[in-house]
Amino acid sequence: MLVLRIIVGLGLAYALLVLLAWLFQDRLAFPAPRASVPDPKRVGVENGEKVEVTTEDGTRLVGWYLKPEVGGGLGRFGEVGRHQINLPQPPLASTTSPGLLWFYGNGETVAAIWPIVREFQPPGTAVLVVDYPGYGGSGGRATEVALYAAGEAAYAALATRLGVDPQRIYVYGRSLGSAVATHVAARRPVAGLILESPFTSAAAMAKHHYGFFPRFLLHLSLDNLTNVKRVHCPILLFHGDADRLVPTAMGMAVAAAASGPVDVVLIHGSGHDHTYDIGGRAYRDKVWAFIAGR
């Protein structure tokens, strides 16, 4: 009798866990931290402005737009002119610049990530980063569909921005942001795609971390493998070789599935959350060279 009670108790506990996982999987995938977007000028970013982007369903997104600067990003690496890393100078008569869309990871916000975005801003390139729905200072609720809608709205905002060349839009996505980036790159014309720590799909991540749950519970897709097959532009892919959250093998699978040329850069000794610190200037300069067409 005691054994039966234990079995029934364990069964009920498992059923409760399954129910909670089904109910709260969006919250697990999209923690949606809140934080007000700072005024760029007040934090010393003179080429930045606070912007708003509206999705098709009317959701208001907030973020930063960084105007192009010849010297590129300024941060712990210092300001570096194009001649110092042997990047080609923009044509003097050019009236337009490349644009870079930045899609961050699931626990980040513009308020948290802006120093990195500013530091990585390529020379002569405009940058747009917005908070996802429900994240940071943006309205709405964080869902997979909402993130994709935000990505497409951000693309449209950058591609139609005065002074930005719509034929030279680059898209960067880190971790969760890789799913938004591949979604946009598979559906919009982009000059290049930069991925950092991309996973293959939500199903693969669920199996890796929560293999004891039945697969039918999952309603999320976040399918980088399918999307990247539709991407024909050059791809630059970074992954830490000590990443336990998103295994390096997933990043390699995404690279192998791509239809276009892929340059893979392994960041040795880096886990999931240390790529910027360990990759350092070499990481940044690789991004700069990719956008400069080298």
mmCIF file of C-alpha atoms in Angstrom:
data_model
loop_
_atom_site.group_PDB
_atom_site.id
_atom_site.type_symbol
_atom_site.label_atom_id
_atom_site.label_comp_id
_atom_site.label_asym_id
_atom_site.label_seq_id
_atom_site.Cartn_x
_atom_site.Cartn_y
_atom_site.Cartn_z
ATOM 1 C CA MET A 1 0.000 0.000 0.000
ATOM 2 C CA LEU A 2 2.828 2.373 0.889
ATOM 3 C CA VAL A 3 4.581 1.616 -2.389
ATOM 4 C CA LEU A 4 1.381 2.334 -4.294
ATOM 5 C CA ARG A 5 0.985 5.670 -2.531
ATOM 6 C CA ILE A 6 4.563 6.597 -3.397
ATOM 7 C CA ILE A 7 4.013 5.689 -7.048
ATOM 8 C CA VAL A 8 0.762 7.674 -7.191
ATOM 9 C CA GLY A 9 2.416 10.629 -5.449
ATOM 10 C CA LEU A 10 5.330 10.626 -7.868
ATOM 11 C CA GLY A 11 2.928 10.359 -10.784
ATOM 12 C CA LEU A 12 0.894 13.323 -9.573
ATOM 13 C CA ALA A 13 4.055 15.360 -8.977
ATOM 14 C CA TYR A 14 5.283 14.600 -12.504
ATOM 15 C CA ALA A 15 1.876 15.489 -13.962
ATOM 16 C CA LEU A 16 2.001 18.803 -12.106
ATOM 17 C CA LEU A 17 5.496 19.514 -13.443
ATOM 18 C CA VAL A 18 4.321 18.718 -16.973
ATOM 19 C CA LEU A 19 1.349 21.059 -16.581
ATOM 20 C CA LEU A 20 3.543 23.876 -15.251
ATOM 21 C CA ALA A 21 6.053 23.377 -18.067
ATOM 22 C CA TRP A 22 3.260 23.629 -20.639
ATOM 23 C CA LEU A 23 1.758 26.725 -19.013
ATOM 24 C CA PHE A 24 5.004 28.618 -18.435
ATOM 25 C CA GLN A 25 7.253 27.626 -21.349
ATOM 26 C CA ASP A 26 6.986 31.111 -22.875
ATOM 27 C CA ARG A 27 8.156 32.613 -19.608
ATOM 28 C CA LEU A 28 11.069 30.178 -19.444
ATOM 29 C CA ALA A 29 12.101 30.917 -23.028
ATOM 30 C CA PHE A 30 11.434 34.659 -22.825
ATOM 31 C CA PRO A 31 12.111 35.912 -19.270
ATOM 32 C CA ALA A 32 11.482 39.484 -20.476
ATOM 33 C CA PRO A 33 13.428 41.560 -17.931
ATOM 34 C CA ARG A 34 12.184 45.130 -17.626
ATOM 35 C CA ALA A 35 14.455 48.187 -17.698
ATOM 36 C CA SER A 36 13.998 51.709 -19.009
ATOM 37 C CA VAL A 37 15.985 52.555 -22.126
ATOM 38 C CA PRO A 38 18.501 55.266 -21.185
ATOM 39 C CA ASP A 39 18.966 58.488 -23.119
ATOM 40 C CA PRO A 40 22.166 57.929 -25.153
ATOM 41 C CA LYS A 41 23.356 61.499 -24.653
ATOM 42 C CA ARG A 42 23.094 61.162 -20.871
ATOM 43 C CA VAL A 43 25.410 58.149 -20.884
ATOM 44 C CA GLY A 44 27.945 59.809 -23.157
ATOM 45 C CA VAL A 45 26.933 58.334 -26.517
ATOM 46 C CA GLU A 46 26.795 61.474 -28.640
ATOM 47 C CA ASN A 47 25.975 59.721 -31.925
ATOM 48 C CA GLY A 48 22.998 57.888 -30.415
ATOM 49 C CA GLU A 49 19.314 58.669 -30.202
ATOM 50 C CA LYS A 50 16.409 56.992 -28.469
ATOM 51 C CA VAL A 51 13.914 55.718 -31.038
ATOM 52 C CA GLU A 52 10.520 54.067 -31.234
ATOM 53 C CA VAL A 53 9.469 51.385 -33.711
ATOM 54 C CA THR A 54 5.907 50.133 -34.100
ATOM 55 C CA THR A 55 5.048 46.586 -35.160
ATOM 56 C CA GLU A 56 2.156 45.750 -37.487
ATOM 57 C CA ASP A 57 -0.153 45.051 -34.541
ATOM 58 C CA GLY A 58 0.644 48.437 -32.987
ATOM 59 C CA THR A 59 3.092 47.268 -30.313
ATOM 60 C CA ARG A 60 5.504 50.062 -29.412
ATOM 61 C CA LEU A 61 9.172 49.085 -29.270
ATOM 62 C CA VAL A 62 11.901 51.336 -27.912
ATOM 63 C CA GLY A 63 15.616 51.227 -28.529
ATOM 64 C CA TRP A 64 18.693 53.019 -29.794
ATOM 65 C CA TYR A 65 19.788 54.214 -33.206
ATOM 66 C CA LEU A 66 23.509 54.931 -33.548
ATOM 67 C CA LYS A 67 24.516 57.216 -36.387
ATOM 68 C CA PRO A 68 27.528 56.122 -38.456
ATOM 69 C CA GLU A 69 30.952 57.220 -37.234
ATOM 70 C CA VAL A 70 34.209 56.813 -39.132
ATOM 71 C CA GLY A 71 36.116 55.673 -36.049
ATOM 72 C CA GLY A 72 33.657 52.971 -35.050
ATOM 73 C CA GLY A 73 32.820 51.883 -31.525
ATOM 74 C CA LEU A 74 34.228 53.427 -28.385
ATOM 75 C CA GLY A 75 34.592 51.359 -25.228
ATOM 76 C CA ARG A 76 37.132 49.359 -23.276
ATOM 77 C CA PHE A 77 39.081 48.668 -26.483
ATOM 78 C CA GLY A 78 39.339 52.409 -27.190
ATOM 79 C CA GLU A 79 38.359 54.151 -30.401
ATOM 80 C CA VAL A 80 40.018 52.582 -33.410
ATOM 81 C CA GLY A 81 40.244 54.250 -36.798
ATOM 82 C CA ARG A 82 39.781 52.255 -39.982
ATOM 83 C CA HIS A 83 43.446 52.552 -40.914
ATOM 84 C CA GLN A 84 44.453 50.829 -37.673
ATOM 85 C CA ILE A 85 42.792 47.544 -38.619
ATOM 86 C CA ASN A 86 43.361 47.983 -42.354
ATOM 87 C CA LEU A 87 39.699 48.384 -43.249
ATOM 88 C CA PRO A 88 38.752 50.159 -46.480
ATOM 89 C CA GLN A 89 37.732 53.790 -46.172
ATOM 90 C CA PRO A 90 34.147 54.642 -47.184
ATOM 91 C CA PRO A 91 33.903 56.553 -50.476
ATOM 92 C CA LEU A 92 34.073 60.275 -49.810
ATOM 93 C CA ALA A 93 31.136 60.928 -52.140
ATOM 94 C CA SER A 94 28.963 58.234 -50.567
ATOM 95 C CA THR A 95 25.721 59.543 -49.091
ATOM 96 C CA THR A 96 24.594 56.244 -47.584
ATOM 97 C CA SER A 97 26.071 53.813 -45.089
ATOM 98 C CA PRO A 98 25.610 50.150 -44.199
ATOM 99 C CA GLY A 99 23.178 49.323 -41.413
ATOM 100 C CA LEU A 100 23.491 46.729 -38.642
ATOM 101 C CA LEU A 101 20.472 45.270 -36.836
ATOM 102 C CA TRP A 102 21.311 43.897 -33.386
ATOM 103 C CA PHE A 103 19.191 41.174 -31.734
ATOM 104 C CA TYR A 104 20.338 40.319 -28.204
ATOM 105 C CA GLY A 105 20.023 37.243 -25.958
ATOM 106 C CA ASN A 106 17.015 36.253 -23.866
ATOM 107 C CA GLY A 107 18.109 37.740 -20.533
ATOM 108 C CA GLU A 108 19.284 41.047 -21.975
ATOM 109 C CA THR A 109 17.822 44.485 -22.664
ATOM 110 C CA VAL A 110 19.009 47.621 -24.433
ATOM 111 C CA ALA A 111 19.733 49.112 -21.001
ATOM 112 C CA ALA A 112 22.062 46.197 -20.199
ATOM 113 C CA ILE A 113 23.683 45.637 -23.577
ATOM 114 C CA TRP A 114 24.208 49.178 -24.903
ATOM 115 C CA PRO A 115 27.920 49.417 -23.911
ATOM 116 C CA ILE A 116 28.643 46.304 -25.999
ATOM 117 C CA VAL A 117 26.572 47.546 -28.938
ATOM 118 C CA ARG A 118 28.355 50.904 -28.848
ATOM 119 C CA GLU A 119 31.736 49.230 -28.596
ATOM 120 C CA PHE A 120 31.033 46.895 -31.510
ATOM 121 C CA GLN A 121 29.566 49.559 -33.812
ATOM 122 C CA PRO A 122 31.501 49.115 -37.072
ATOM 123 C CA PRO A 123 33.150 52.168 -38.650
ATOM 124 C CA GLY A 124 30.853 54.068 -40.988
ATOM 125 C CA THR A 125 27.874 51.857 -40.096
ATOM 126 C CA ALA A 126 24.504 52.755 -38.586
ATOM 127 C CA VAL A 127 23.209 50.474 -35.816
ATOM 128 C CA LEU A 128 19.670 49.812 -34.606
ATOM 129 C CA VAL A 129 18.843 47.792 -31.489
ATOM 130 C CA VAL A 130 15.352 47.622 -29.975
ATOM 131 C CA ASP A 131 13.889 45.854 -26.974
ATOM 132 C CA TYR A 132 11.689 42.881 -27.855
ATOM 133 C CA PRO A 133 7.985 43.048 -26.929
ATOM 134 C CA GLY A 134 7.686 42.763 -23.157
ATOM 135 C CA TYR A 135 11.431 43.365 -22.699
ATOM 136 C CA GLY A 136 13.166 46.475 -21.381
ATOM 137 C CA GLY A 137 11.039 49.509 -22.131
ATOM 138 C CA SER A 138 8.942 48.012 -24.940
ATOM 139 C CA GLY A 139 5.237 47.319 -24.772
ATOM 140 C CA GLY A 140 3.444 44.095 -25.595
ATOM 141 C CA ARG A 141 4.059 40.536 -24.456
ATOM 142 C CA ALA A 142 7.027 38.322 -25.245
ATOM 143 C CA THR A 143 6.038 35.431 -27.525
ATOM 144 C CA GLU A 144 7.761 33.777 -30.462
ATOM 145 C CA VAL A 145 5.414 35.435 -32.958
ATOM 146 C CA ALA A 146 5.882 38.818 -31.267
ATOM 147 C CA LEU A 147 9.682 38.541 -31.443
ATOM 148 C CA TYR A 148 9.555 37.799 -35.159
ATOM 149 C CA ALA A 149 7.193 40.733 -35.720
ATOM 150 C CA ALA A 150 9.597 42.966 -33.803
ATOM 151 C CA GLY A 151 12.494 41.769 -35.944
ATOM 152 C CA GLU A 152 10.661 42.546 -39.166
ATOM 153 C CA ALA A 153 9.561 45.966 -37.891
ATOM 154 C CA ALA A 154 13.134 46.797 -36.868
ATOM 155 C CA TYR A 155 14.396 45.717 -40.288
ATOM 156 C CA ALA A 156 11.863 47.961 -42.036
ATOM 157 C CA ALA A 157 12.763 50.889 -39.783
ATOM 158 C CA LEU A 158 16.486 50.569 -40.523
ATOM 159 C CA ALA A 159 16.109 49.863 -44.247
ATOM 160 C CA THR A 160 13.992 53.007 -44.715
ATOM 161 C CA ARG A 161 16.126 55.220 -42.488
ATOM 162 C CA LEU A 162 17.505 58.276 -44.288
ATOM 163 C CA GLY A 163 21.192 57.760 -45.044
ATOM 164 C CA VAL A 164 21.130 53.952 -44.698
ATOM 165 C CA ASP A 165 21.681 51.830 -47.800
ATOM 166 C CA PRO A 166 18.872 49.207 -47.874
ATOM 167 C CA GLN A 167 21.108 46.962 -49.987
ATOM 168 C CA ARG A 168 23.709 46.836 -47.197
ATOM 169 C CA ILE A 169 21.711 45.726 -44.171
ATOM 170 C CA TYR A 170 23.546 43.288 -41.890
ATOM 171 C CA VAL A 171 21.839 41.333 -39.121
ATOM 172 C CA TYR A 172 23.432 40.215 -35.841
ATOM 173 C CA GLY A 173 21.785 37.755 -33.451
ATOM 174 C CA ARG A 174 23.111 36.282 -30.226
ATOM 175 C CA SER A 175 21.604 33.180 -28.560
ATOM 176 C CA LEU A 176 17.820 33.779 -28.555
ATOM 177 C CA GLY A 177 18.493 36.670 -30.925
ATOM 178 C CA SER A 178 19.883 34.196 -33.459
ATOM 179 C CA ALA A 179 16.328 32.915 -34.029
ATOM 180 C CA VAL A 180 15.092 36.447 -34.737
ATOM 181 C CA ALA A 181 18.112 37.116 -36.958
ATOM 182 C CA THR A 182 17.720 33.972 -39.083
ATOM 183 C CA HIS A 183 13.974 34.608 -39.375
ATOM 184 C CA VAL A 184 14.617 38.105 -40.745
ATOM 185 C CA ALA A 185 17.512 37.042 -42.991
ATOM 186 C CA ALA A 186 15.403 34.232 -44.483
ATOM 187 C CA ARG A 187 12.622 36.658 -45.429
ATOM 188 C CA ARG A 188 14.294 39.985 -46.161
ATOM 189 C CA PRO A 189 17.268 40.963 -48.344
ATOM 190 C CA VAL A 190 20.365 41.199 -46.153
ATOM 191 C CA ALA A 191 24.011 41.654 -47.086
ATOM 192 C CA GLY A 192 25.314 39.432 -44.313
ATOM 193 C CA LEU A 193 24.245 37.503 -41.219
ATOM 194 C CA ILE A 194 26.241 37.352 -37.972
ATOM 195 C CA LEU A 195 25.281 34.681 -35.443
ATOM 196 C CA GLU A 196 26.665 34.132 -31.982
ATOM 197 C CA SER A 197 25.936 30.959 -29.994
ATOM 198 C CA PRO A 198 23.013 29.880 -32.207
ATOM 199 C CA PHE A 199 20.969 26.827 -31.211
ATOM 200 C CA THR A 200 19.350 24.532 -33.752
ATOM 201 C CA SER A 201 15.739 24.714 -32.524
ATOM 202 C CA ALA A 202 13.572 24.992 -29.438
ATOM 203 C CA ALA A 203 12.905 21.250 -29.633
ATOM 204 C CA ALA A 204 16.627 20.457 -29.559
ATOM 205 C CA MET A 205 17.188 22.818 -26.630
ATOM 206 C CA ALA A 206 14.265 21.284 -24.730
ATOM 207 C CA LYS A 207 15.631 17.793 -25.320
ATOM 208 C CA HIS A 208 19.105 18.876 -24.172
ATOM 209 C CA HIS A 209 17.973 20.565 -20.950
ATOM 210 C CA TYR A 210 14.578 19.011 -20.167
ATOM 211 C CA GLY A 211 14.705 15.571 -21.731
ATOM 212 C CA PHE A 212 12.435 14.098 -19.049
ATOM 213 C CA PHE A 213 9.446 16.086 -20.378
ATOM 214 C CA PRO A 214 7.347 14.718 -23.279
ATOM 215 C CA ARG A 215 8.022 16.504 -26.577
ATOM 216 C CA PHE A 216 4.342 17.095 -27.367
ATOM 217 C CA LEU A 217 4.293 19.803 -24.680
ATOM 218 C CA LEU A 218 6.457 22.145 -26.720
ATOM 219 C CA HIS A 219 4.662 24.715 -28.846
ATOM 220 C CA LEU A 220 7.749 26.846 -29.547
ATOM 221 C CA SER A 221 9.649 26.446 -32.812
ATOM 222 C CA LEU A 222 12.599 28.899 -32.895
ATOM 223 C CA ASP A 223 13.897 26.809 -35.775
ATOM 224 C CA ASN A 224 17.287 28.143 -36.828
ATOM 225 C CA LEU A 225 18.046 25.044 -38.899
ATOM 226 C CA THR A 226 15.049 25.534 -41.179
ATOM 227 C CA ASN A 227 15.517 29.285 -41.501
ATOM 228 C CA VAL A 228 19.247 29.212 -42.182
ATOM 229 C CA LYS A 229 18.661 26.917 -45.162
ATOM 230 C CA ARG A 230 16.837 29.848 -46.771
ATOM 231 C CA VAL A 231 19.679 32.293 -46.112
ATOM 232 C CA HIS A 232 22.003 32.725 -49.103
ATOM 233 C CA CYS A 233 24.108 35.679 -47.959
ATOM 234 C CA PRO A 234 27.529 35.254 -46.280
ATOM 235 C CA ILE A 235 27.360 34.192 -42.622
ATOM 236 C CA LEU A 236 29.836 34.859 -39.820
ATOM 237 C CA LEU A 237 29.256 32.513 -36.883
ATOM 238 C CA PHE A 238 30.830 32.721 -33.414
ATOM 239 C CA HIS A 239 30.540 30.082 -30.694
ATOM 240 C CA GLY A 240 32.325 29.463 -27.415
ATOM 241 C CA ASP A 241 33.916 26.025 -27.348
ATOM 242 C CA ALA A 242 33.072 25.673 -23.633
ATOM 243 C CA ASP A 243 29.392 26.616 -24.012
ATOM 244 C CA ARG A 244 27.224 24.328 -21.874
ATOM 245 C CA LEU A 245 23.964 26.213 -22.330
ATOM 246 C CA VAL A 246 23.963 26.030 -26.130
ATOM 247 C CA PRO A 247 26.363 23.215 -27.064
ATOM 248 C CA THR A 248 28.975 24.094 -29.660
ATOM 249 C CA ALA A 249 27.691 21.185 -31.758
ATOM 250 C CA MET A 250 24.439 23.091 -32.279
ATOM 251 C CA GLY A 251 26.301 26.070 -33.687
ATOM 252 C CA MET A 252 28.224 23.769 -36.019
ATOM 253 C CA ALA A 253 24.950 22.170 -37.155
ATOM 254 C CA VAL A 254 23.545 25.612 -37.986
ATOM 255 C CA ALA A 255 26.705 26.401 -39.968
ATOM 256 C CA ALA A 256 26.470 23.103 -41.854
ATOM 257 C CA ALA A 257 22.824 23.727 -42.777
ATOM 258 C CA ALA A 258 23.433 27.170 -44.283
ATOM 259 C CA SER A 259 22.956 27.604 -48.018
ATOM 260 C CA GLY A 260 25.545 30.368 -48.330
ATOM 261 C CA PRO A 261 29.210 30.684 -47.354
ATOM 262 C CA VAL A 262 29.932 30.447 -43.620
ATOM 263 C CA ASP A 263 32.972 31.567 -41.640
ATOM 264 C CA VAL A 264 33.037 29.839 -38.234
ATOM 265 C CA VAL A 265 35.014 31.386 -35.373
ATOM 266 C CA LEU A 266 35.396 29.352 -32.177
ATOM 267 C CA ILE A 267 36.098 31.408 -29.055
ATOM 268 C CA HIS A 268 38.403 29.143 -27.085
ATOM 269 C CA GLY A 269 37.639 28.716 -23.400
ATOM 270 C CA SER A 270 34.407 30.696 -23.572
ATOM 271 C CA GLY A 271 31.126 29.619 -22.063
ATOM 272 C CA HIS A 272 27.786 31.029 -23.150
ATOM 273 C CA ASP A 273 27.999 34.327 -21.283
ATOM 274 C CA HIS A 274 31.685 35.191 -21.705
ATOM 275 C CA THR A 275 32.099 35.504 -25.462
ATOM 276 C CA TYR A 276 32.454 39.297 -25.463
ATOM 277 C CA ASP A 277 35.010 39.270 -22.643
ATOM 278 C CA ILE A 278 37.103 36.372 -23.935
ATOM 279 C CA GLY A 279 36.664 37.147 -27.630
ATOM 280 C CA GLY A 280 37.594 40.763 -26.972
ATOM 281 C CA ARG A 281 39.026 42.945 -29.689
ATOM 282 C CA ALA A 282 39.586 39.993 -32.043
ATOM 283 C CA TYR A 283 35.836 39.273 -31.951
ATOM 284 C CA ARG A 284 34.957 42.900 -32.592
ATOM 285 C CA ASP A 285 37.486 43.339 -35.387
ATOM 286 C CA LYS A 286 36.195 40.189 -37.097
ATOM 287 C CA VAL A 287 32.702 41.709 -37.116
ATOM 288 C CA TRP A 288 34.073 44.991 -38.450
ATOM 289 C CA ALA A 289 35.999 43.269 -41.246
ATOM 290 C CA PHE A 290 32.948 41.186 -42.215
ATOM 291 C CA ILE A 291 30.793 44.280 -42.628
ATOM 292 C CA ALA A 292 33.592 46.082 -44.461
ATOM 293 C CA GLY A 293 33.598 43.232 -46.975
ATOM 294 C CA ARG A 294 37.059 41.885 -46.233
#
